[in-house]
Short mmCIF file of C-alpha atoms in Angstrom, two decimals:
data_model
loop_
_atom_site.label_atom_id
_atom_site.label_comp_id
_atom_site.label_asym_id
_atom_site.label_seq_id
_atom_site.Cartn_x
_atom_site.Cartn_y
_atom_site.Cartn_z
CA UNK A 1 48.26 -275.95 14.19
CA UNK A 2 46.56 -272.45 13.89
CA UNK A 3 47.03 -271.59 17.11
CA UNK A 4 50.07 -272.32 18.08
CA UNK A 5 51.28 -270.47 14.83
CA UNK A 6 49.62 -267.52 15.34
CA UNK A 7 50.99 -267.49 18.87
CA UNK A 8 54.17 -268.30 17.46
CA UNK A 9 54.15 -264.79 15.46
CA UNK A 10 52.37 -263.08 18.33
CA UNK A 11 55.15 -264.11 20.44
CA UNK A 12 58.34 -263.14 17.57
CA UNK A 13 56.12 -259.85 17.29
CA UNK A 14 56.29 -259.16 20.79
CA UNK A 15 60.20 -260.01 21.08
CA UNK A 16 60.60 -257.11 17.85
CA UNK A 17 58.99 -254.45 19.44
CA UNK A 18 60.71 -254.89 22.83
CA UNK A 19 64.08 -255.49 21.06
CA UNK A 20 62.98 -252.14 18.68
CA UNK A 21 62.06 -250.35 21.45
CA UNK A 22 64.49 -250.65 24.53
CA UNK A 23 67.03 -251.85 22.81
CA UNK A 24 68.71 -255.05 23.27
CA UNK A 25 71.17 -255.41 26.25
CA UNK A 26 67.90 -253.78 28.11
CA UNK A 27 65.41 -256.06 26.88
CA UNK A 28 68.01 -259.02 27.84
CA UNK A 29 68.81 -257.32 31.02
CA UNK A 30 65.13 -256.72 32.27
CA UNK A 31 63.35 -259.16 34.47
CA UNK A 32 60.01 -256.97 32.78
CA UNK A 33 60.66 -255.70 29.31
CA UNK A 34 57.16 -254.73 28.48
CA UNK A 35 56.10 -253.02 31.85
CA UNK A 36 59.11 -250.98 31.11
CA UNK A 37 58.51 -250.60 27.66
CA UNK A 38 54.64 -249.54 28.76
CA UNK A 39 56.36 -247.40 31.29
CA UNK A 40 57.53 -245.42 27.78
CA UNK A 41 54.56 -244.75 26.57
CA UNK A 42 54.15 -240.78 26.25
CA UNK A 43 50.93 -239.09 23.83
CA UNK A 44 51.39 -236.53 23.64
CA UNK A 45 51.52 -235.12 27.38
CA UNK A 46 48.30 -236.02 27.98
CA UNK A 47 47.92 -240.02 28.10
CA UNK A 48 50.66 -240.97 30.63
CA UNK A 49 50.99 -243.95 33.36
CA UNK A 50 49.21 -246.36 31.93
CA UNK A 51 50.96 -249.46 33.77
CA UNK A 52 48.34 -249.50 36.31
CA UNK A 53 46.23 -250.68 33.96
CA UNK A 54 48.51 -252.88 31.49
CA UNK A 55 49.14 -254.09 35.46
CA UNK A 56 45.29 -255.08 35.54
CA UNK A 57 45.36 -256.42 31.89
CA UNK A 58 47.84 -258.59 33.18
CA UNK A 59 46.38 -260.45 36.76
CA UNK A 60 42.97 -260.25 35.19
CA UNK A 61 44.79 -262.14 32.18
CA UNK A 62 46.53 -264.52 34.46
CA UNK A 63 43.19 -265.20 36.38
CA UNK A 64 41.30 -265.80 33.43
CA UNK A 65 43.87 -268.40 32.47
CA UNK A 66 43.98 -270.13 36.32
CA UNK A 67 39.91 -270.40 35.78
CA UNK A 68 40.37 -271.99 32.13
CA UNK A 69 43.46 -274.53 33.70
CA UNK A 70 41.46 -275.22 36.75
CA UNK A 71 38.46 -276.02 34.72
CA UNK A 72 39.71 -278.77 32.43
CA UNK A 73 38.97 -282.05 33.57
CA UNK A 74 41.74 -284.32 35.36
#
């Protein structure tokens, strides 16, 4: 039960964050609003182009999800 509540709160937080950064219209029109939000990251003209790291994180995360689902007993 705690996992359902915490994941629901995480989803609400991510949706509110993307709406506050991108705006409602762009967030609703975008296929990947979280990626668009990551593209906007720029810290003091030093840390830029964080999107490849984000995409690597997504691929690794999806790999482990798929691996976990394949290991579940049928």
